[in-house]
Coordinates of C-alpha atoms and ligand atoms in Angstrom, one line a residue:
M1 CA 115.1 83.7 83.6
I2 CA 116.2 83.6 87.2
I3 CA 112.7 84.8 88.2
F4 CA 111.2 82.1 86.0
H5 CA 112.8 79.4 88.2
K6 CA 111.5 81.0 91.4
F7 CA 108.0 80.9 90.1
A8 CA 108.2 77.5 88.6
Y9 CA 107.8 75.7 91.9
L10 CA 104.4 77.3 92.3
L11 CA 103.2 75.4 89.2
L12 CA 104.0 72.1 90.9
I13 CA 102.3 73.0 94.1
F14 CA 99.1 74.4 92.5
Q15 CA 98.5 71.7 89.9
P16 CA 94.7 71.8 90.2
I17 CA 94.7 75.2 88.6
V18 CA 95.5 73.5 85.3
C19 CA 92.3 71.3 85.5
A20 CA 89.7 73.9 86.5
N21 CA 88.3 76.7 84.3
I22 CA 91.1 79.2 84.1
K23 CA 89.5 82.0 82.0
F24 CA 87.9 85.1 83.3
P25 CA 84.6 86.2 81.7
D26 CA 85.1 88.6 78.8
D27 CA 83.5 91.6 80.6
F28 CA 85.4 90.9 83.9
L29 CA 87.2 94.1 85.2
F30 CA 90.7 94.0 86.7
G31 CA 91.8 96.8 89.0
V32 CA 93.9 97.9 92.0
A33 CA 92.8 99.8 95.1
S34 CA 94.2 102.4 97.5
S35 CA 92.9 104.9 100.0
A36 CA 93.6 108.6 100.3
Y37 CA 94.9 108.7 103.9
Q38 CA 97.3 105.8 103.2
I39 CA 99.0 107.2 100.1
E40 CA 98.4 110.9 99.5
G41 CA 100.4 112.7 102.1
G42 CA 99.8 116.4 101.3
Y43 CA 99.1 116.9 105.0
D44 CA 99.4 120.7 105.0
S45 CA 96.8 121.0 102.2
R46 CA 93.9 119.3 104.0
G47 CA 92.0 119.4 107.3
K48 CA 92.9 117.1 110.2
T49 CA 91.4 113.7 110.7
T50 CA 90.6 111.7 113.8
F51 CA 93.7 109.6 113.2
D52 CA 95.9 112.7 112.9
H53 CA 94.6 114.0 116.1
H54 CA 95.2 110.8 118.1
W55 CA 98.6 110.4 116.5
E56 CA 99.6 113.9 117.8
L57 CA 98.4 112.9 121.3
N58 CA 100.4 109.7 121.3
S59 CA 102.5 108.7 118.3
S60 CA 103.3 105.3 119.8
M61 CA 99.8 104.2 119.0
V62 CA 101.4 103.4 115.6
A63 CA 103.9 100.5 115.8
D64 CA 106.8 102.4 114.3
S65 CA 105.5 105.8 115.5
S66 CA 105.3 106.8 111.9
N67 CA 102.6 108.9 110.3
A68 CA 100.9 109.6 106.9
K69 CA 102.0 113.2 106.5
T70 CA 103.9 112.4 103.3
A71 CA 103.1 108.6 102.9
C72 CA 103.6 107.8 99.1
D73 CA 103.3 111.5 98.3
S74 CA 100.6 110.7 95.8
Y75 CA 99.1 114.2 96.3
N76 CA 102.1 115.5 94.3
Q77 CA 103.1 112.4 92.4
Y78 CA 99.7 111.1 91.2
Q79 CA 101.0 111.1 87.6
K80 CA 103.5 108.5 88.5
D81 CA 100.7 106.4 90.0
I82 CA 98.8 106.8 86.7
D83 CA 101.8 105.6 84.8
L84 CA 102.0 102.5 86.9
L85 CA 98.3 101.8 86.4
V86 CA 98.8 102.2 82.7
D87 CA 101.7 99.8 82.8
L88 CA 99.7 97.2 84.7
G89 CA 96.9 97.5 82.2
V90 CA 94.1 97.7 84.7
N91 CA 90.5 98.5 83.7
F92 CA 89.8 100.5 86.9
Y93 CA 91.4 102.2 89.8
R94 CA 89.7 102.2 93.2
F95 CA 90.9 105.2 95.2
S96 CA 89.3 107.3 97.8
I97 CA 88.6 111.0 98.3
S98 CA 89.7 112.6 101.5
W99 CA 86.7 114.3 103.1
P100 CA 89.0 116.9 104.9
R101 CA 90.8 117.7 101.7
I102 CA 87.5 118.7 100.0
L103 CA 86.0 120.2 103.2
P104 CA 88.8 121.1 105.6
R105 CA 86.5 121.2 108.6
G106 CA 84.1 118.6 107.4
F107 CA 81.2 121.0 107.0
P108 CA 79.9 121.9 103.5
N109 CA 80.2 125.7 103.8
E110 CA 83.9 125.8 103.0
V111 CA 85.3 123.9 100.0
N112 CA 89.0 123.7 99.3
P113 CA 89.6 124.5 95.6
D114 CA 93.0 122.8 95.6
G115 CA 91.3 119.6 96.7
I116 CA 88.8 119.8 93.9
R117 CA 91.7 120.5 91.5
Y118 CA 93.7 117.5 92.7
Y119 CA 90.9 115.0 92.2
N120 CA 89.9 116.6 88.9
N121 CA 93.5 116.0 87.7
L122 CA 93.5 112.5 88.9
I123 CA 90.2 111.6 87.4
D124 CA 91.0 113.2 84.1
G125 CA 94.4 111.6 84.0
L126 CA 92.9 108.2 84.5
L127 CA 90.2 108.7 81.9
A128 CA 92.7 109.9 79.4
K129 CA 94.3 106.4 79.7
N130 CA 91.0 104.7 79.6
I131 CA 91.1 103.6 83.2
Q132 CA 87.7 103.9 85.0
P133 CA 87.8 105.6 88.4
M134 CA 86.0 103.7 91.2
V135 CA 85.8 106.3 93.9
T136 CA 85.3 105.7 97.6
M137 CA 83.8 108.7 99.4
F138 CA 84.8 107.7 102.9
H139 CA 87.7 105.4 103.8
F140 CA 88.4 105.9 107.6
D141 CA 89.5 109.6 107.4
L142 CA 86.8 111.5 109.3
P143 CA 87.4 115.3 109.7
K144 CA 88.3 115.9 113.3
P145 CA 85.6 118.5 114.0
L146 CA 83.0 115.9 113.1
Q147 CA 84.6 113.5 115.5
D148 CA 84.3 116.1 118.2
L149 CA 80.5 115.9 117.6
G150 CA 80.6 112.2 118.2
G151 CA 81.5 111.1 114.7
W152 CA 79.5 108.1 113.4
T153 CA 77.6 107.9 116.7
N154 CA 75.8 111.2 116.1
P155 CA 72.8 110.9 113.7
V156 CA 73.7 114.3 112.2
I157 CA 76.7 112.6 110.5
S158 CA 74.4 111.0 107.9
D159 CA 73.2 114.5 106.8
L160 CA 76.7 115.9 106.8
F161 CA 77.9 112.9 104.7
E162 CA 75.1 113.6 102.2
D163 CA 76.2 117.3 102.0
Y164 CA 79.7 116.2 101.3
A165 CA 78.6 113.7 98.7
R166 CA 76.5 116.4 96.9
I167 CA 79.7 118.3 96.5
L168 CA 81.5 115.2 95.1
F169 CA 78.6 114.5 92.6
K170 CA 78.6 118.2 91.5
N171 CA 82.3 118.3 90.9
F172 CA 83.2 114.8 89.7
G173 CA 79.9 113.0 89.0
N174 CA 79.9 113.7 85.3
R175 CA 83.0 111.5 84.9
V176 CA 82.8 108.9 87.7
K177 CA 80.6 105.9 87.0
Y178 CA 81.3 103.8 90.1
W179 CA 80.9 105.4 93.5
I180 CA 81.5 103.6 96.8
T181 CA 79.9 105.5 99.7
I182 CA 81.7 104.0 102.6
N183 CA 84.4 101.4 103.4
S184 CA 82.5 100.2 106.5
N185 CA 83.8 99.5 109.9
T186 CA 83.2 100.3 113.6
W187 CA 86.9 100.8 114.5
G188 CA 87.4 102.8 117.6
Y189 CA 83.8 102.9 118.7
G190 CA 83.9 99.5 120.4
D191 CA 87.7 99.4 121.2
S192 CA 90.5 101.5 122.6
D193 CA 93.2 100.6 120.0
W194 CA 91.8 102.6 117.1
P195 CA 91.1 106.3 117.0
P196 CA 88.6 107.7 118.1
M197 CA 89.1 105.2 121.0
V198 CA 85.6 105.6 122.2
N199 CA 85.7 102.0 123.6
Q200 CA 81.9 101.6 124.1
S201 CA 81.4 98.1 122.7
G202 CA 77.8 97.0 122.7
F203 CA 76.6 100.6 122.3
G204 CA 78.9 103.0 120.4
D205 CA 79.7 100.4 117.7
Y206 CA 76.0 99.7 117.1
L207 CA 75.2 103.4 116.8
C208 CA 78.0 103.7 114.3
V209 CA 76.6 100.9 112.2
K210 CA 73.1 102.4 112.1
N211 CA 74.3 105.9 111.2
T212 CA 76.7 104.5 108.6
V213 CA 73.9 102.6 106.9
L214 CA 71.7 105.7 106.9
G215 CA 74.5 107.9 105.5
H216 CA 75.0 105.4 102.7
A217 CA 71.3 105.3 101.9
K218 CA 71.0 109.1 101.9
V219 CA 73.8 109.3 99.3
Y220 CA 72.2 106.6 97.2
H221 CA 68.9 108.4 97.1
L222 CA 70.7 111.7 96.5
S223 CA 72.4 110.3 93.4
K224 CA 69.1 109.0 92.1
R225 CA 67.1 112.2 92.9
E226 CA 69.4 115.1 92.1
F227 CA 72.0 113.5 89.8
R228 CA 70.0 111.0 87.9
E229 CA 71.5 112.0 84.6
Q230 CA 74.9 111.0 85.8
K231 CA 73.7 107.4 85.8
S232 CA 76.1 106.5 88.6
Q233 CA 76.5 103.0 90.1
I234 CA 76.4 103.3 93.9
G235 CA 77.8 100.6 96.2
F236 CA 78.7 100.0 99.8
V237 CA 81.8 98.1 100.9
V238 CA 81.8 95.4 103.6
D239 CA 84.7 93.5 105.2
G240 CA 83.9 90.0 103.9
R241 CA 85.5 87.8 106.5
W242 CA 84.4 84.2 106.6
Y243 CA 83.4 82.5 109.8
E244 CA 83.7 78.7 109.8
P245 CA 82.3 76.5 112.6
A246 CA 85.2 75.0 114.7
S247 CA 83.3 71.7 114.5
E248 CA 80.1 70.3 113.0
S249 CA 78.2 70.4 116.4
S250 CA 74.9 72.3 116.1
Q251 CA 76.1 74.8 118.8
N252 CA 79.2 75.7 116.8
R253 CA 77.3 75.9 113.5
D254 CA 74.8 78.3 115.1
A255 CA 77.7 80.3 116.7
A256 CA 79.4 80.6 113.3
E257 CA 76.1 81.8 111.7
R258 CA 75.7 84.3 114.5
A259 CA 79.3 85.5 113.9
R260 CA 78.4 86.0 110.2
E261 CA 75.3 87.9 111.0
F262 CA 76.9 90.1 113.7
N263 CA 79.9 91.0 111.4
V264 CA 78.7 90.9 107.9
G265 CA 74.9 90.7 108.0
I266 CA 74.6 93.6 110.4
W267 CA 75.7 95.9 107.5
L268 CA 74.2 94.0 104.6
N269 CA 70.8 93.0 105.8
P270 CA 69.6 96.6 106.1
I271 CA 70.9 97.6 102.6
Y272 CA 70.8 94.4 100.6
G273 CA 68.2 92.3 102.6
S274 CA 65.0 93.1 104.5
G275 CA 65.9 96.7 105.4
D276 CA 66.4 95.9 109.1
F277 CA 69.2 94.4 111.2
P278 CA 69.3 90.6 111.0
A279 CA 66.7 88.9 113.2
I280 CA 69.3 87.0 115.3
V281 CA 71.2 90.2 116.0
K282 CA 68.0 92.0 117.1
Q283 CA 66.9 89.1 119.3
R284 CA 70.3 88.5 121.0
V285 CA 70.9 92.2 121.8
K286 CA 67.4 92.6 123.1
T287 CA 67.7 89.6 125.4
T288 CA 71.1 90.4 126.8
S289 CA 70.2 94.1 127.2
E290 CA 67.1 93.1 129.3
K291 CA 69.1 90.8 131.5
E292 CA 71.6 93.7 132.1
G293 CA 68.8 96.0 133.3
F294 CA 68.2 98.1 130.2
S295 CA 64.6 99.1 129.5
K296 CA 65.1 98.4 125.8
S297 CA 67.6 96.9 123.4
R298 CA 71.0 98.6 123.1
L299 CA 70.7 98.0 119.4
P300 CA 69.2 101.1 117.9
E301 CA 66.0 100.5 115.9
F302 CA 65.3 101.3 112.3
T303 CA 61.8 102.9 112.1
P304 CA 59.5 101.6 109.3
D305 CA 60.3 104.6 107.2
E306 CA 64.0 104.1 107.6
I307 CA 63.6 100.4 106.7
N308 CA 61.9 101.4 103.4
F309 CA 64.6 104.0 102.8
V310 CA 67.7 101.9 103.3
K311 CA 66.3 98.7 101.8
N312 CA 67.6 98.1 98.2
S313 CA 69.7 101.3 98.3
F314 CA 72.4 99.9 96.0
D315 CA 73.5 99.2 92.5
F316 CA 76.3 96.9 93.5
L317 CA 78.2 95.5 96.6
G318 CA 81.9 95.8 97.2
V319 CA 83.5 93.0 99.3
N320 CA 87.0 93.3 100.8
I321 CA 88.3 89.7 101.1
Y322 CA 91.4 88.8 103.1
T323 CA 90.9 86.0 105.6
S324 CA 88.7 83.6 107.6
F325 CA 88.1 82.6 111.3
L326 CA 87.0 79.6 113.2
V327 CA 84.1 80.0 115.6
K328 CA 83.1 78.2 118.8
D329 CA 80.0 78.6 120.9
V330 CA 80.6 80.0 124.4
D331 CA 78.5 80.0 127.6
E332 CA 75.9 82.7 128.2
R333 CA 77.2 85.4 130.5
N334 CA 75.0 86.9 133.2
D335 CA 76.9 89.9 134.4
K336 CA 76.1 93.6 133.9
D337 CA 79.0 94.3 131.5
F338 CA 77.9 94.6 127.9
S339 CA 79.7 94.2 124.6
W340 CA 79.3 93.2 121.0
D341 CA 81.2 90.0 121.8
K342 CA 78.9 89.1 124.7
D343 CA 75.8 89.7 122.5
M344 CA 77.4 87.5 119.7
K345 CA 78.1 84.7 122.2
A346 CA 81.0 83.2 120.2
E347 CA 84.7 82.8 120.4
I348 CA 86.5 83.7 117.2
Y349 CA 90.1 82.6 116.5
Q350 CA 92.3 81.3 113.7
D351 CA 94.1 77.9 113.3
S352 CA 97.8 78.3 114.2
R353 CA 98.6 75.9 111.4
W354 CA 97.1 78.2 108.7
E355 CA 99.8 79.8 106.7
G356 CA 100.1 83.5 107.6
A357 CA 101.1 86.8 106.0
K358 CA 103.0 89.4 108.0
S359 CA 99.9 90.8 109.6
N360 CA 98.9 88.6 112.5
W361 CA 95.2 88.6 111.5
L362 CA 95.9 87.6 107.8
K363 CA 95.9 83.9 107.3
V364 CA 95.8 82.5 103.8
T365 CA 92.4 80.9 103.4
P366 CA 91.3 81.1 99.8
W367 CA 88.4 78.6 100.5
G368 CA 86.8 81.4 102.6
L369 CA 86.4 83.6 99.6
R370 CA 84.1 81.1 97.9
K371 CA 82.2 80.5 101.1
V372 CA 81.6 84.2 101.9
L373 CA 80.5 85.0 98.4
G374 CA 78.2 82.0 98.4
W375 CA 76.7 83.1 101.7
I376 CA 76.1 86.6 100.4
K377 CA 74.5 85.3 97.2
Q378 CA 72.1 83.1 99.1
K379 CA 71.2 85.6 101.7
Y380 CA 70.8 88.7 99.5
N381 CA 69.6 87.3 96.2
N382 CA 72.9 87.4 94.3
P383 CA 73.6 91.1 94.1
P384 CA 76.2 92.3 91.5
M385 CA 79.5 92.4 93.4
F386 CA 83.1 93.6 93.1
I387 CA 86.0 92.3 95.1
T388 CA 87.1 95.8 96.2
E389 CA 90.2 94.6 98.1
N390 CA 92.2 91.5 98.3
G391 CA 95.9 91.4 99.3
F392 CA 98.8 90.0 101.2
S393 CA 101.3 91.6 103.6
D394 CA 105.0 91.1 103.9
G395 CA 108.1 93.0 104.8
G396 CA 108.3 94.8 101.4
E397 CA 110.4 92.3 99.4
I398 CA 110.8 93.0 95.6
E399 CA 110.5 89.3 94.8
D400 CA 107.2 88.9 96.6
L401 CA 106.4 85.4 95.8
G402 CA 104.1 85.1 98.8
R403 CA 101.9 87.8 97.3
V404 CA 101.9 86.1 93.9
K405 CA 100.9 82.8 95.4
F406 CA 98.2 84.4 97.5
M407 CA 96.7 86.2 94.6
E408 CA 96.8 83.1 92.4
L409 CA 95.0 81.0 95.1
Y410 CA 92.3 83.7 95.7
L411 CA 91.7 84.3 92.1
K412 CA 91.4 80.6 91.4
A413 CA 88.8 80.5 94.2
L414 CA 87.1 83.5 92.6
L415 CA 86.9 81.7 89.3
E416 CA 85.2 78.8 91.0
A417 CA 82.8 81.1 92.7
I418 CA 81.8 82.6 89.4
D419 CA 81.7 79.4 87.4
K420 CA 80.4 76.8 89.9
D421 CA 78.4 78.9 92.4
R422 CA 77.3 81.5 89.8
V423 CA 78.0 84.5 92.0
K424 CA 77.8 87.7 90.1
V425 CA 81.3 89.1 90.6
K426 CA 82.0 91.8 88.0
G427 CA 85.6 92.7 88.9
Y428 CA 88.5 92.4 91.2
A429 CA 90.8 95.0 92.8
A430 CA 94.1 94.0 94.3
W431 CA 95.1 95.7 97.6
S432 CA 97.2 97.7 97.0
L433 CA 98.8 99.6 94.2
L434 CA 101.7 100.8 96.4
D435 CA 103.3 100.0 99.7
N436 CA 101.6 102.5 102.0
F437 CA 100.7 103.6 105.5
E438 CA 99.0 100.6 107.1
W439 CA 97.3 102.4 110.0
L440 CA 98.3 101.2 113.4
V441 CA 101.2 99.2 112.1
G442 CA 102.6 102.2 110.1
Y443 CA 105.2 101.1 107.5
T444 CA 106.0 97.8 109.1
E445 CA 103.6 95.7 106.9
K446 CA 103.5 96.2 103.2
F447 CA 100.7 95.3 100.8
G448 CA 101.9 97.0 97.6
L449 CA 102.4 95.6 94.1
Y450 CA 105.0 98.3 93.8
H451 CA 107.6 99.0 96.4
V452 CA 107.9 102.6 97.7
D453 CA 111.2 103.9 99.1
F454 CA 110.0 105.8 102.1
A455 CA 113.5 107.1 102.8
D456 CA 113.7 108.8 99.4
P457 CA 112.1 112.3 99.2
H458 CA 110.9 111.4 95.7
R459 CA 109.3 108.2 97.0
K460 CA 110.7 106.1 94.2
R461 CA 108.3 103.3 93.1
T462 CA 109.8 100.0 92.0
P463 CA 107.8 97.1 90.5
K464 CA 107.7 93.9 92.5
S465 CA 107.3 90.4 91.0
S466 CA 103.6 90.6 91.8
S467 CA 103.1 93.6 89.6
K468 CA 104.7 91.8 86.7
W469 CA 102.6 88.7 87.4
Y470 CA 99.4 90.7 87.6
K471 CA 100.1 92.6 84.4
K472 CA 100.5 89.2 82.6
L473 CA 97.3 88.0 84.2
I474 CA 95.4 91.1 82.9
E475 CA 96.9 90.7 79.5
R476 CA 96.0 87.0 79.2
R477 CA 92.8 87.1 81.3
Q478 CA 93.5 83.6 82.5
L479 CA 95.4 81.8 85.3
D480 CA 97.2 79.0 83.5
E481 CA 100.8 78.8 82.5
M482 CA 101.5 82.1 84.2
Y483 CA 104.8 81.0 85.4
K484 CA 106.0 79.7 82.0
T485 CA 106.0 83.2 80.8
E486 CA 109.1 85.2 81.4
L487 CA 108.3 87.8 83.9
Ligands
LIG501 C1 91.2 97.0 104.7 C2 91.2 98.5 104.7 O1 90.2 98.9 103.9 C3 92.5 99.0 104.2 O2 92.6 100.4 104.5 C4 93.7 98.3 104.8 O3 95.0 98.8 104.5 C5 93.6 96.8 104.4 N1 92.4 96.3 104.9 C6 94.8 96.0 104.9 O4 94.8 95.9 106.3

């Protein structure tokens, strides 16, 4: 009852929820998400990743100097995770497979049988409880030897990724219906904060995008060519940030559209659109490259064959949705330095008045969800979509009302997107099942529906208010009167 009072105030604040449609479609799927590196631990039973290597060189690259060697210990305690998923009542669980746990050196000649066993147990355990696995093949944990070859900047990576995927389809494809190839980003190729710290913005990051897209498409075609009988659904995941013009001036509106194309379209246009990079991205990078003295664009080209190959290489699209940004046009620069930002010619920032989560980048902007989904629908002919991540960070409180409020607002916006804008969103995964290793900020920011005691060798899991709230939502499949129910 005490909890009831705490939630009751939310009802007053979010009155409009009561007026709008509150019911999710009958076939809508609810899930939660995680990633291997962030939860598994089991460090001694897998090969090293780029992140491990850089952490060893300088542990203070992580805010609390912590690491993911044990994390939530899901490698040993996956049955506890399955029990939580059962308790929540989810339809699907989005988790990722660690490339270096299957192939310790990244290459396909040496397969780790313990890794295969681990994921077999997890998949079978989920299916036994009628929970669909949605499996990401790559979620930021590249085997270190492949990084030594240049990682995602070396075109050979797309073949090695295909080899790895073949092993996954062979071992798990008879039971996994939804595969996500890659949780996309260019981290570390254009900056020095993130491993691999290549810091070659305007060159390394564009190479990474092209090879990522090719790797994805090779795996899509592999599944349709060699594993057709598995009838897999193959998708790609994009970080669906929304870019809103800072004002209605035509310069700022154009700058916001450029920001969308440089950050979202650059991934989606090849796979879900024309097969090539967006026209504005091609044009901007070509012009700036010429002015800087390059003989051709720094943006790699897709050949006509590659365009045909990557175009339409999808069954669905996964969108991670967290936050939004404001965009202002900036003056053209005429120096020799080059970078993605210079090509984009836009300043990106957030309004300091927007309510924030613990992560400095995460501002609560549910309106951005509807806008980014609407933009994708209009640009790419309304592909079937899943929200593959959506979540809120805090300090790890058990009564996590900030997270409940966040999910309520974003799910309400999602219902509007489905009902009013007719976007084809088939399901939603909350990030994340458990508090876990949040990359460069370690264990200082928590996203879990379940608290994990990282001081306890057994990594005790404790339900937070948000898990109880989400469980009720899944049971009732609607957003109203949530807080009238005793949690
Ligand atoms: C997106 C990433 O996919 C995930 O690994 C990360 O933990 C969340 N964002 C929160 O930052």
